[in-house]
mmCIF file of C-alpha atoms and ligand atoms in Angstrom:
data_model
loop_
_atom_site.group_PDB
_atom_site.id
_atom_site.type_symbol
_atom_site.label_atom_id
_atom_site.label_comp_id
_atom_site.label_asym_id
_atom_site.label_seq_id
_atom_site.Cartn_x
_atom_site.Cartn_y
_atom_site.Cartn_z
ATOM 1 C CA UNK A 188 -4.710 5.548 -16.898
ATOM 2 C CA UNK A 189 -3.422 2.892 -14.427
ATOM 3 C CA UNK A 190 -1.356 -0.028 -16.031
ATOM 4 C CA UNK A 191 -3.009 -2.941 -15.092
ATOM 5 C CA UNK A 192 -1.439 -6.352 -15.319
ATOM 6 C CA UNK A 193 -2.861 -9.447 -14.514
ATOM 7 C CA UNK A 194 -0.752 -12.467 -12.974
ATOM 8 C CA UNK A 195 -1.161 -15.939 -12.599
ATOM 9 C CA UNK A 196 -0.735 -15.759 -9.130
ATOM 10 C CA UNK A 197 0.020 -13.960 -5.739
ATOM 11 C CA UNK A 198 3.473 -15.187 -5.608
ATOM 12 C CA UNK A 199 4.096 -13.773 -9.033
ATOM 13 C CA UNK A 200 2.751 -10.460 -8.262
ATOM 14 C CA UNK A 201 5.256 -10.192 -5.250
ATOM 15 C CA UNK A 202 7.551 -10.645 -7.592
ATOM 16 C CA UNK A 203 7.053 -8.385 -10.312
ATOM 17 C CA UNK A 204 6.984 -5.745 -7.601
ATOM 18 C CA UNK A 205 9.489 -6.846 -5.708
ATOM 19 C CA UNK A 206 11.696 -6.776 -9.178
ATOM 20 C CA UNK A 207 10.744 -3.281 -9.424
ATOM 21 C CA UNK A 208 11.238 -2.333 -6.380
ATOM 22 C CA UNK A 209 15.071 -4.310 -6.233
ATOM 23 C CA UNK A 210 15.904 -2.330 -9.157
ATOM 24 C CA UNK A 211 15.214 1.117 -7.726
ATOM 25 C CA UNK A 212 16.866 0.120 -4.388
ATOM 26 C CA UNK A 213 19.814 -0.719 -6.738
ATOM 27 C CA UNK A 214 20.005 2.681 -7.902
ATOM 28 C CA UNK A 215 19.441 4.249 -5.079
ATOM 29 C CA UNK A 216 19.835 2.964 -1.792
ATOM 30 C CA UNK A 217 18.446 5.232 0.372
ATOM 31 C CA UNK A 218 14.889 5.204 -1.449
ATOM 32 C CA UNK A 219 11.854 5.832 0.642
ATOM 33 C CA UNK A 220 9.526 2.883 0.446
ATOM 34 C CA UNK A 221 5.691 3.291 1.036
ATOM 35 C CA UNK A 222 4.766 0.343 3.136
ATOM 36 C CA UNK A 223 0.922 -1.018 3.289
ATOM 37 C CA UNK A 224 -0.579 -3.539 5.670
ATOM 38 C CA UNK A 225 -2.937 -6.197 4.854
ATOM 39 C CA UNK A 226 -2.661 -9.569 3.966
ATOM 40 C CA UNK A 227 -2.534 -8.133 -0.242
ATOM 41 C CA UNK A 228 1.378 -7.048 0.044
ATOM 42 C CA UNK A 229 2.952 -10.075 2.216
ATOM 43 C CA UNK A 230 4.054 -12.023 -1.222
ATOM 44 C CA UNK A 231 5.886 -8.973 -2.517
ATOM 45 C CA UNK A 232 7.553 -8.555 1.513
ATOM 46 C CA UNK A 233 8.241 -11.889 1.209
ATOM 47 C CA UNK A 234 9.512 -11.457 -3.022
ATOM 48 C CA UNK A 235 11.694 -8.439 -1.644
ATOM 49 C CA UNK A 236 13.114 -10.256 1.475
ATOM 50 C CA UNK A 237 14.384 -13.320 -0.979
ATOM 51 C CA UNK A 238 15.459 -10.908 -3.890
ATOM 52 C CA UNK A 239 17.764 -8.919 -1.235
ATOM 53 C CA UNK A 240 19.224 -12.217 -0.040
ATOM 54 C CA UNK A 241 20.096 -13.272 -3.540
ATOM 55 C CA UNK A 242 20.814 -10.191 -5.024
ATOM 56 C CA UNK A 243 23.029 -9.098 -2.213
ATOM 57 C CA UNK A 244 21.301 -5.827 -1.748
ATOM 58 C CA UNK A 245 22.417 -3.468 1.155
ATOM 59 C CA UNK A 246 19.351 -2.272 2.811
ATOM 60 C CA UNK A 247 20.767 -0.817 5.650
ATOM 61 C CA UNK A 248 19.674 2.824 4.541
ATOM 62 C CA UNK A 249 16.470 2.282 2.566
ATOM 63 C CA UNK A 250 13.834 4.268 4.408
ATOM 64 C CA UNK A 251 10.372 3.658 4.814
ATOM 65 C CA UNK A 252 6.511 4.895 5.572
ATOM 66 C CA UNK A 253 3.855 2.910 6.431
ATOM 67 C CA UNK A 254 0.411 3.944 5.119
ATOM 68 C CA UNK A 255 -1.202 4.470 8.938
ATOM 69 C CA UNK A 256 -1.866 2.991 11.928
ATOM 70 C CA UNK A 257 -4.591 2.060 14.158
ATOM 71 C CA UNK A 258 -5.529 4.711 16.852
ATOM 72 C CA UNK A 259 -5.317 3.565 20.884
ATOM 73 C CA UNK A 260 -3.974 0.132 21.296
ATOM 74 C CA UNK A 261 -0.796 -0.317 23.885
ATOM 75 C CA UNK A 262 2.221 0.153 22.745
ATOM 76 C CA UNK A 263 3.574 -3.391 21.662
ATOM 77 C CA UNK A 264 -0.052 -4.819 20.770
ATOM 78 C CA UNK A 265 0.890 -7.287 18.278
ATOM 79 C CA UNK A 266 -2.018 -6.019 15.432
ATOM 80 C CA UNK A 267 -1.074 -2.649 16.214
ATOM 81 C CA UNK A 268 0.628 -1.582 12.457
ATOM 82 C CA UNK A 269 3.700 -0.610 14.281
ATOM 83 C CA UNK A 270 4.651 -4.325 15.085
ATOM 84 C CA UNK A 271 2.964 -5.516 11.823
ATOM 85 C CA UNK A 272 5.243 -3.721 10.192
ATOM 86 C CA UNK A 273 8.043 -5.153 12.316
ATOM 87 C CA UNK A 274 7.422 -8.574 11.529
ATOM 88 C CA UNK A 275 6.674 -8.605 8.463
ATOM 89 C CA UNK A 276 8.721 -5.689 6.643
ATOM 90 C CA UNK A 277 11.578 -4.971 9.089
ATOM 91 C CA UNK A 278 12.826 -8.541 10.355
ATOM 92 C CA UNK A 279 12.820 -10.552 7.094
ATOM 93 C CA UNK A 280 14.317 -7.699 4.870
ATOM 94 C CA UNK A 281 17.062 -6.471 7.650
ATOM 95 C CA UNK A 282 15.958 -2.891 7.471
ATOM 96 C CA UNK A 283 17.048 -0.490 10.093
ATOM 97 C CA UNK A 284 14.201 -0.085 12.137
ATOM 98 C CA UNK A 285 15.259 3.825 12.736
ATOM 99 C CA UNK A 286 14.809 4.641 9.251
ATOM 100 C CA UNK A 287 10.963 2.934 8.930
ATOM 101 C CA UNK A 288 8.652 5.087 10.492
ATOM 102 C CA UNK A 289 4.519 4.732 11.161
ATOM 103 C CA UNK A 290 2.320 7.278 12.164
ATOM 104 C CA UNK A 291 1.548 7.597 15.647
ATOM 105 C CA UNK A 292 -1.787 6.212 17.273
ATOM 106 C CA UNK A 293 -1.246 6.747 20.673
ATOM 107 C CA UNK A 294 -3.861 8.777 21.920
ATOM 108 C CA UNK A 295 -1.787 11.899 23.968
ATOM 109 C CA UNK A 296 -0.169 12.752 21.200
ATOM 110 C CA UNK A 297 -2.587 12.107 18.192
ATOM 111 C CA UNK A 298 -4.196 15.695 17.877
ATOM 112 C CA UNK A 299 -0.822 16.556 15.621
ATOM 113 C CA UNK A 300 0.371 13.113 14.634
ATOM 114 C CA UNK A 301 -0.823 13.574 11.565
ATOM 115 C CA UNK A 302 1.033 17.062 10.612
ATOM 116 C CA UNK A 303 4.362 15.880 12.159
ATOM 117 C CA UNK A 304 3.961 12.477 9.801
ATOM 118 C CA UNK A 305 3.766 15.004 6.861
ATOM 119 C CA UNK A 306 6.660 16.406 7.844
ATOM 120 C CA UNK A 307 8.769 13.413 8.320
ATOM 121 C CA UNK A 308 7.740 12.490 4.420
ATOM 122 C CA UNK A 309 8.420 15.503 3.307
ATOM 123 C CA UNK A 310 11.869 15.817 4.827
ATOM 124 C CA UNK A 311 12.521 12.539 3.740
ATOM 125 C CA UNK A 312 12.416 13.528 0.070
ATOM 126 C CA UNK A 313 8.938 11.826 -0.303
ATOM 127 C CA UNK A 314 7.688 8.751 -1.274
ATOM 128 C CA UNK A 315 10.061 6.445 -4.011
ATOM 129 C CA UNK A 316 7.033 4.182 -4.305
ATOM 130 C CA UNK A 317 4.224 3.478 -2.624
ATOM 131 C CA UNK A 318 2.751 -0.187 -1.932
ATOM 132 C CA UNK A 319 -1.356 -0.507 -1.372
ATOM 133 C CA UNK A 320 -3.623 -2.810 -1.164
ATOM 134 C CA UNK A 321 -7.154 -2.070 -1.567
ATOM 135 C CA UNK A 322 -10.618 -2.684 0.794
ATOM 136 C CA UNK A 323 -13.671 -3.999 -0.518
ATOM 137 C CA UNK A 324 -15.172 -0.518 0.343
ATOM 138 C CA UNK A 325 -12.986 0.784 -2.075
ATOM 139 C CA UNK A 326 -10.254 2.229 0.954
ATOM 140 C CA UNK A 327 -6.694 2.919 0.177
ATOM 141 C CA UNK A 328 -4.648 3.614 3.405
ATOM 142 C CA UNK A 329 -7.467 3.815 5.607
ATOM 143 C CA UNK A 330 -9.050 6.502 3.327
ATOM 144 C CA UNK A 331 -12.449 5.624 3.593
ATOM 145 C CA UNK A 332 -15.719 6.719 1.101
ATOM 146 C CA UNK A 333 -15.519 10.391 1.554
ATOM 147 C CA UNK A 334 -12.262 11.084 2.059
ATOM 148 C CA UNK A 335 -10.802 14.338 -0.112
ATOM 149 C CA UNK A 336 -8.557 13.421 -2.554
ATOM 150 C CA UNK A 337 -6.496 16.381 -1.552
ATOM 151 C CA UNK A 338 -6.428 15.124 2.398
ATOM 152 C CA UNK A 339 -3.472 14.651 4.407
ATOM 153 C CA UNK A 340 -2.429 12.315 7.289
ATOM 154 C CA UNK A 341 -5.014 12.630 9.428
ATOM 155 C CA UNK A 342 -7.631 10.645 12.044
ATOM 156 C CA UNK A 343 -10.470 9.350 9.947
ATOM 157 C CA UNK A 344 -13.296 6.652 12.015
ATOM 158 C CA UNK A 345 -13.555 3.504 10.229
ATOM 159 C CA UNK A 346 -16.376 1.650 8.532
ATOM 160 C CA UNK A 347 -18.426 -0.478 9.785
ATOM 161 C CA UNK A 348 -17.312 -3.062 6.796
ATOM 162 C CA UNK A 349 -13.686 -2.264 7.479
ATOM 163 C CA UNK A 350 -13.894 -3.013 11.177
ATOM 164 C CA UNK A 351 -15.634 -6.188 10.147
ATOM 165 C CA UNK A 352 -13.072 -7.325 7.259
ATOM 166 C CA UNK A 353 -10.134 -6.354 9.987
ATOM 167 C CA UNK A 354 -11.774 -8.100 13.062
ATOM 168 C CA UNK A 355 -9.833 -11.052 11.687
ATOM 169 C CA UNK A 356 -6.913 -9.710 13.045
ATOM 170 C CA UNK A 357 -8.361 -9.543 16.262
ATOM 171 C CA UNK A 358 -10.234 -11.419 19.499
ATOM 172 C CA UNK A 359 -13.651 -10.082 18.166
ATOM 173 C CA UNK A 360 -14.800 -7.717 16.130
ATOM 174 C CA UNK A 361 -15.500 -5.190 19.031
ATOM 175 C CA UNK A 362 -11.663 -5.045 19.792
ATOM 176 C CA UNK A 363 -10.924 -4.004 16.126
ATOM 177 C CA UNK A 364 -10.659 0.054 16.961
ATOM 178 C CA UNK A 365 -12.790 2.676 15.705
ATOM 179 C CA UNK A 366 -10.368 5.055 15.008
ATOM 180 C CA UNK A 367 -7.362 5.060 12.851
ATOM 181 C CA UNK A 368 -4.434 7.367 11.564
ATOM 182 C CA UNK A 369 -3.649 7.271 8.041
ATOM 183 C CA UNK A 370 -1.656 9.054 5.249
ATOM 184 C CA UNK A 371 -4.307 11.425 3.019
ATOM 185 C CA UNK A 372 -5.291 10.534 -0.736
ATOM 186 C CA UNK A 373 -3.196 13.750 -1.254
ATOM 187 C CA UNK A 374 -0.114 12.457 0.559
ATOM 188 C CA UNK A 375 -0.519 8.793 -1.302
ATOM 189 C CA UNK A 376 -0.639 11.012 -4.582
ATOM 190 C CA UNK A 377 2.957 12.667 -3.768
ATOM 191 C CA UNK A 378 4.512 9.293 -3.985
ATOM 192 C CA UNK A 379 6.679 8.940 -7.320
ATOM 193 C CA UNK A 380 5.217 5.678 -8.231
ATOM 194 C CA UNK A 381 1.803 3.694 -7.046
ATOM 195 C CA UNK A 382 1.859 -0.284 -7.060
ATOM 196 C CA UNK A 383 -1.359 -1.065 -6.146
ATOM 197 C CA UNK A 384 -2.065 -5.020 -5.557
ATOM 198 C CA UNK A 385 -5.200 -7.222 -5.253
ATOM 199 C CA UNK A 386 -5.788 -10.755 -5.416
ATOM 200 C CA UNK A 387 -9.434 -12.699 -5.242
ATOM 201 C CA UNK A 388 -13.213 -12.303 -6.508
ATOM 202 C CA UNK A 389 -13.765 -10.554 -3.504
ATOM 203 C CA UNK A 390 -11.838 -7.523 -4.581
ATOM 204 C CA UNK A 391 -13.213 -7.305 -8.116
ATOM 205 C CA UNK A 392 -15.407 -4.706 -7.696
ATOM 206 C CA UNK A 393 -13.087 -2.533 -6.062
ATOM 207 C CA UNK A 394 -10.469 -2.952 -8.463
ATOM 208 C CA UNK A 395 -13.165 -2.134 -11.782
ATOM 209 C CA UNK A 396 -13.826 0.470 -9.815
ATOM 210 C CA UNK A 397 -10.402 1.742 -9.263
ATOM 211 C CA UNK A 398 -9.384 1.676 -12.415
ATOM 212 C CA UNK A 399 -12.074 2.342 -14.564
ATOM 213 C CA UNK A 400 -15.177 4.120 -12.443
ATOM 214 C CA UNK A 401 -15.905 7.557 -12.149
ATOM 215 C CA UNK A 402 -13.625 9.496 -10.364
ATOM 216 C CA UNK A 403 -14.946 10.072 -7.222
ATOM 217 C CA UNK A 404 -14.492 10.859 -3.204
ATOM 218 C CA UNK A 405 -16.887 7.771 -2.779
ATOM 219 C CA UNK A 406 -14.501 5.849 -4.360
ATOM 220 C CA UNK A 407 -11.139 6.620 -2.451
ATOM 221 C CA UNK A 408 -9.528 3.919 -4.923
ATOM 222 C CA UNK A 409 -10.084 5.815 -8.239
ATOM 223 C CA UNK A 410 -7.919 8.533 -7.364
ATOM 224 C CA UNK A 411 -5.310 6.683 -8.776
ATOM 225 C CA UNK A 412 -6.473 7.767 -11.540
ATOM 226 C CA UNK A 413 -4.934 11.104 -11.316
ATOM 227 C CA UNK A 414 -1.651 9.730 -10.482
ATOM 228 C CA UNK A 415 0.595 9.806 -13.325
ATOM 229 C CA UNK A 416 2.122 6.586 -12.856
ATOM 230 C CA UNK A 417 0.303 3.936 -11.482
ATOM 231 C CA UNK A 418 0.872 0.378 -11.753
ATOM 232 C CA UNK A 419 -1.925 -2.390 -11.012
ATOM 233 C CA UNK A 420 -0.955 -5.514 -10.492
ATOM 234 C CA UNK A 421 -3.952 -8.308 -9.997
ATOM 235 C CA UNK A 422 -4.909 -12.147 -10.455
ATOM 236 C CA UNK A 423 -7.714 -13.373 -12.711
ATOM 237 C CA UNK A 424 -10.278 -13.414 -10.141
ATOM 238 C CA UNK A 425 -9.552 -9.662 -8.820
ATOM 239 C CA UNK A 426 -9.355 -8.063 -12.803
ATOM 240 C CA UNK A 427 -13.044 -10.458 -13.017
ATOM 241 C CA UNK A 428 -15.062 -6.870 -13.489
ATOM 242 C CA UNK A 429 -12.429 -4.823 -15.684
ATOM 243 C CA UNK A 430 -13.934 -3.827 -19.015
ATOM 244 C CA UNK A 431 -10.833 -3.393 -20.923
ATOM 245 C CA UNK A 432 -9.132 -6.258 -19.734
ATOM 246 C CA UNK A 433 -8.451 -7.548 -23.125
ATOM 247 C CA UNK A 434 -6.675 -4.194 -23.704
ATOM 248 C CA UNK A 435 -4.607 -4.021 -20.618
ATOM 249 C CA UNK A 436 -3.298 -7.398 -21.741
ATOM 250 C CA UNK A 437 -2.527 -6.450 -24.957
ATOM 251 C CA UNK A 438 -0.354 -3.735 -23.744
ATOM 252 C CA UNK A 439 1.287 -5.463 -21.000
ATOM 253 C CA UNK A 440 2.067 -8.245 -23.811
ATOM 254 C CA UNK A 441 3.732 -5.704 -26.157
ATOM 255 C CA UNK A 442 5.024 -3.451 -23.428
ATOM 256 C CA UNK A 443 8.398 -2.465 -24.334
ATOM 257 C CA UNK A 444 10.303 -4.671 -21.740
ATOM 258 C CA UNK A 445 12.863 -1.692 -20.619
ATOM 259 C CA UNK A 446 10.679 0.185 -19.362
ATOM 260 C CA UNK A 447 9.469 -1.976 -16.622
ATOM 261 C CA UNK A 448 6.788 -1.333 -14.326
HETATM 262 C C1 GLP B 198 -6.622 -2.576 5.635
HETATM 263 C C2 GLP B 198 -5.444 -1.600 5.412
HETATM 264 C C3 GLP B 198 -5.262 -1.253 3.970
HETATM 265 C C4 GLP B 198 -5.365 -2.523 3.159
HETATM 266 C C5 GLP B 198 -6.771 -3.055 3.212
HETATM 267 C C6 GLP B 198 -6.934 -4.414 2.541
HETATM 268 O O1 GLP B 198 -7.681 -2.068 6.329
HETATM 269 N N1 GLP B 198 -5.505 -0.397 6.175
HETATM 270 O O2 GLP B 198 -4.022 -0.607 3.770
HETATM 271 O O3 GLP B 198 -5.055 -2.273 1.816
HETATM 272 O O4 GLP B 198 -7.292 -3.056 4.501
HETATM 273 O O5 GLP B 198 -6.499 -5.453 3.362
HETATM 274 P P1 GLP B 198 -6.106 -6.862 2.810
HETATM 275 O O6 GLP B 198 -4.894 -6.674 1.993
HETATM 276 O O7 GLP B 198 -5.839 -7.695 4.032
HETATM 277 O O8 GLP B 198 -7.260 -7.342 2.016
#
């Protein structure tokens, strides 16, 4: 099963992962980071960007994969994954923006953006760890209900409730695309190591059922599950629905403190 540990807070979350993550970027500087969007993930961009300041970490050849990208705005549009990445993972943290790649949504090349994004990971080495947030439809990536567990990167059309929860992001909801590009269940199972975050009441369900629900295609979320190490990393109000929560903290309180996440 997933480890699940519940924090105090969102800043403390970034920085349990970001400790993890600083630690396996000591050892091995070239590591290939799995990078997720969302607002979930800014505190531990945010943890990482401090720790390498403090910690004097060389970044400059940590390589990276973002989890998938929207398909059909310009070039340059600033909600477009490609420059939300940018801003928020490549800037702060220094990283060589050569070695940090997202999959390709422009539309005259998309009908084998997926397969050459496979190939990239795979030539990389795969995936040291992989960051994710969660939707409230259960999504990983943009893997929504439905998707295979074995897919790949692929085009998938999102959910009505996904455009909605994204339309934030955007003028209206209408401008949110339909279509995005995003790294398979099967490809997010490759990674070495899963560090999936959520914060908020709003996420609860998602996360119970995540960690605890039937495995099922309905359900992208649960296929962590059959990933043999996942790490969970929540606040109070996102563990709300876990049955076992009084187990989870139990372990995490007696967890042998070398072995870290
Ligand atoms: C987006 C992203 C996901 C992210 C999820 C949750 O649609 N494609 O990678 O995990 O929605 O977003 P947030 O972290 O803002 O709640």
């Amino acid at each position: 099963m997933a480890e699940v540990v519940v924090v105090e807070s969102e800043a403390r979350a970034g920085e349990l992962a970001a400790g993890s993550i600083l630690d396996l970027i000591a050892a091995k500087p070239d590591a290939v980071l799995g990078l997720a969007t969302g607002s979930t993930p800014l505190p531990v961009y945010r943890a990482l960007a401090e720790g390498v300041r403090s910690r004097g970490i060389d970044v400059s050849s940590l390589r990276g994969f973002a989890l998938d990208e929207y398909v059909g705005l310009p070039a340059g549009h600033p909600e477009s994954y490609r420059s939300v990445i940018a801003r928020e993972v490549v800037q702060p943290l220094g990283l060589d923006p050569h070695r940090i790649h997202v999959p390709n949504g422009a539309l005259e090349t998309i009908s084998d953006a997926g397969e050459q994004y496979e190939l990239a990971i795979e030539r990389a080495g795969g995936v040291d760890v992989q960051i994710l947030g969660i939707g409230t439809d259960g999504h990983i990536g943009f893997n929504e209900p439905g998707s295979s567990f074995a897919s790949a990167t692929r085009v998938k059309t999102l959910t009505a409730q996904t455009r909605r929860d994204n339309a934030r992001f955007f003028d209206s909801p209408d401008d949110v695309p339909m279509h995005c590009i995003t790294q398979g269940l099967g490809t997010i199972l490759r990674a070495r190591h899963l560090l999936l975050l959520a914060f908020g009441g709003g996420k609860a369900d998602a996360v119970a059922s995540a960690v605890e629900g039937p495995i099922s295609a309905s359900s992208p979320g649960t296929a962590i599950q059959l990933h043999p190490h996942a790490t969970v990393i929540v606040d109070e109000a996102a563990a709300g629905r876990l049955q076992n929560l009084d187990y989870y903290r139990y372990a995490w309180n007696n967890k042998p403190r070398w072995q870290g996440l």
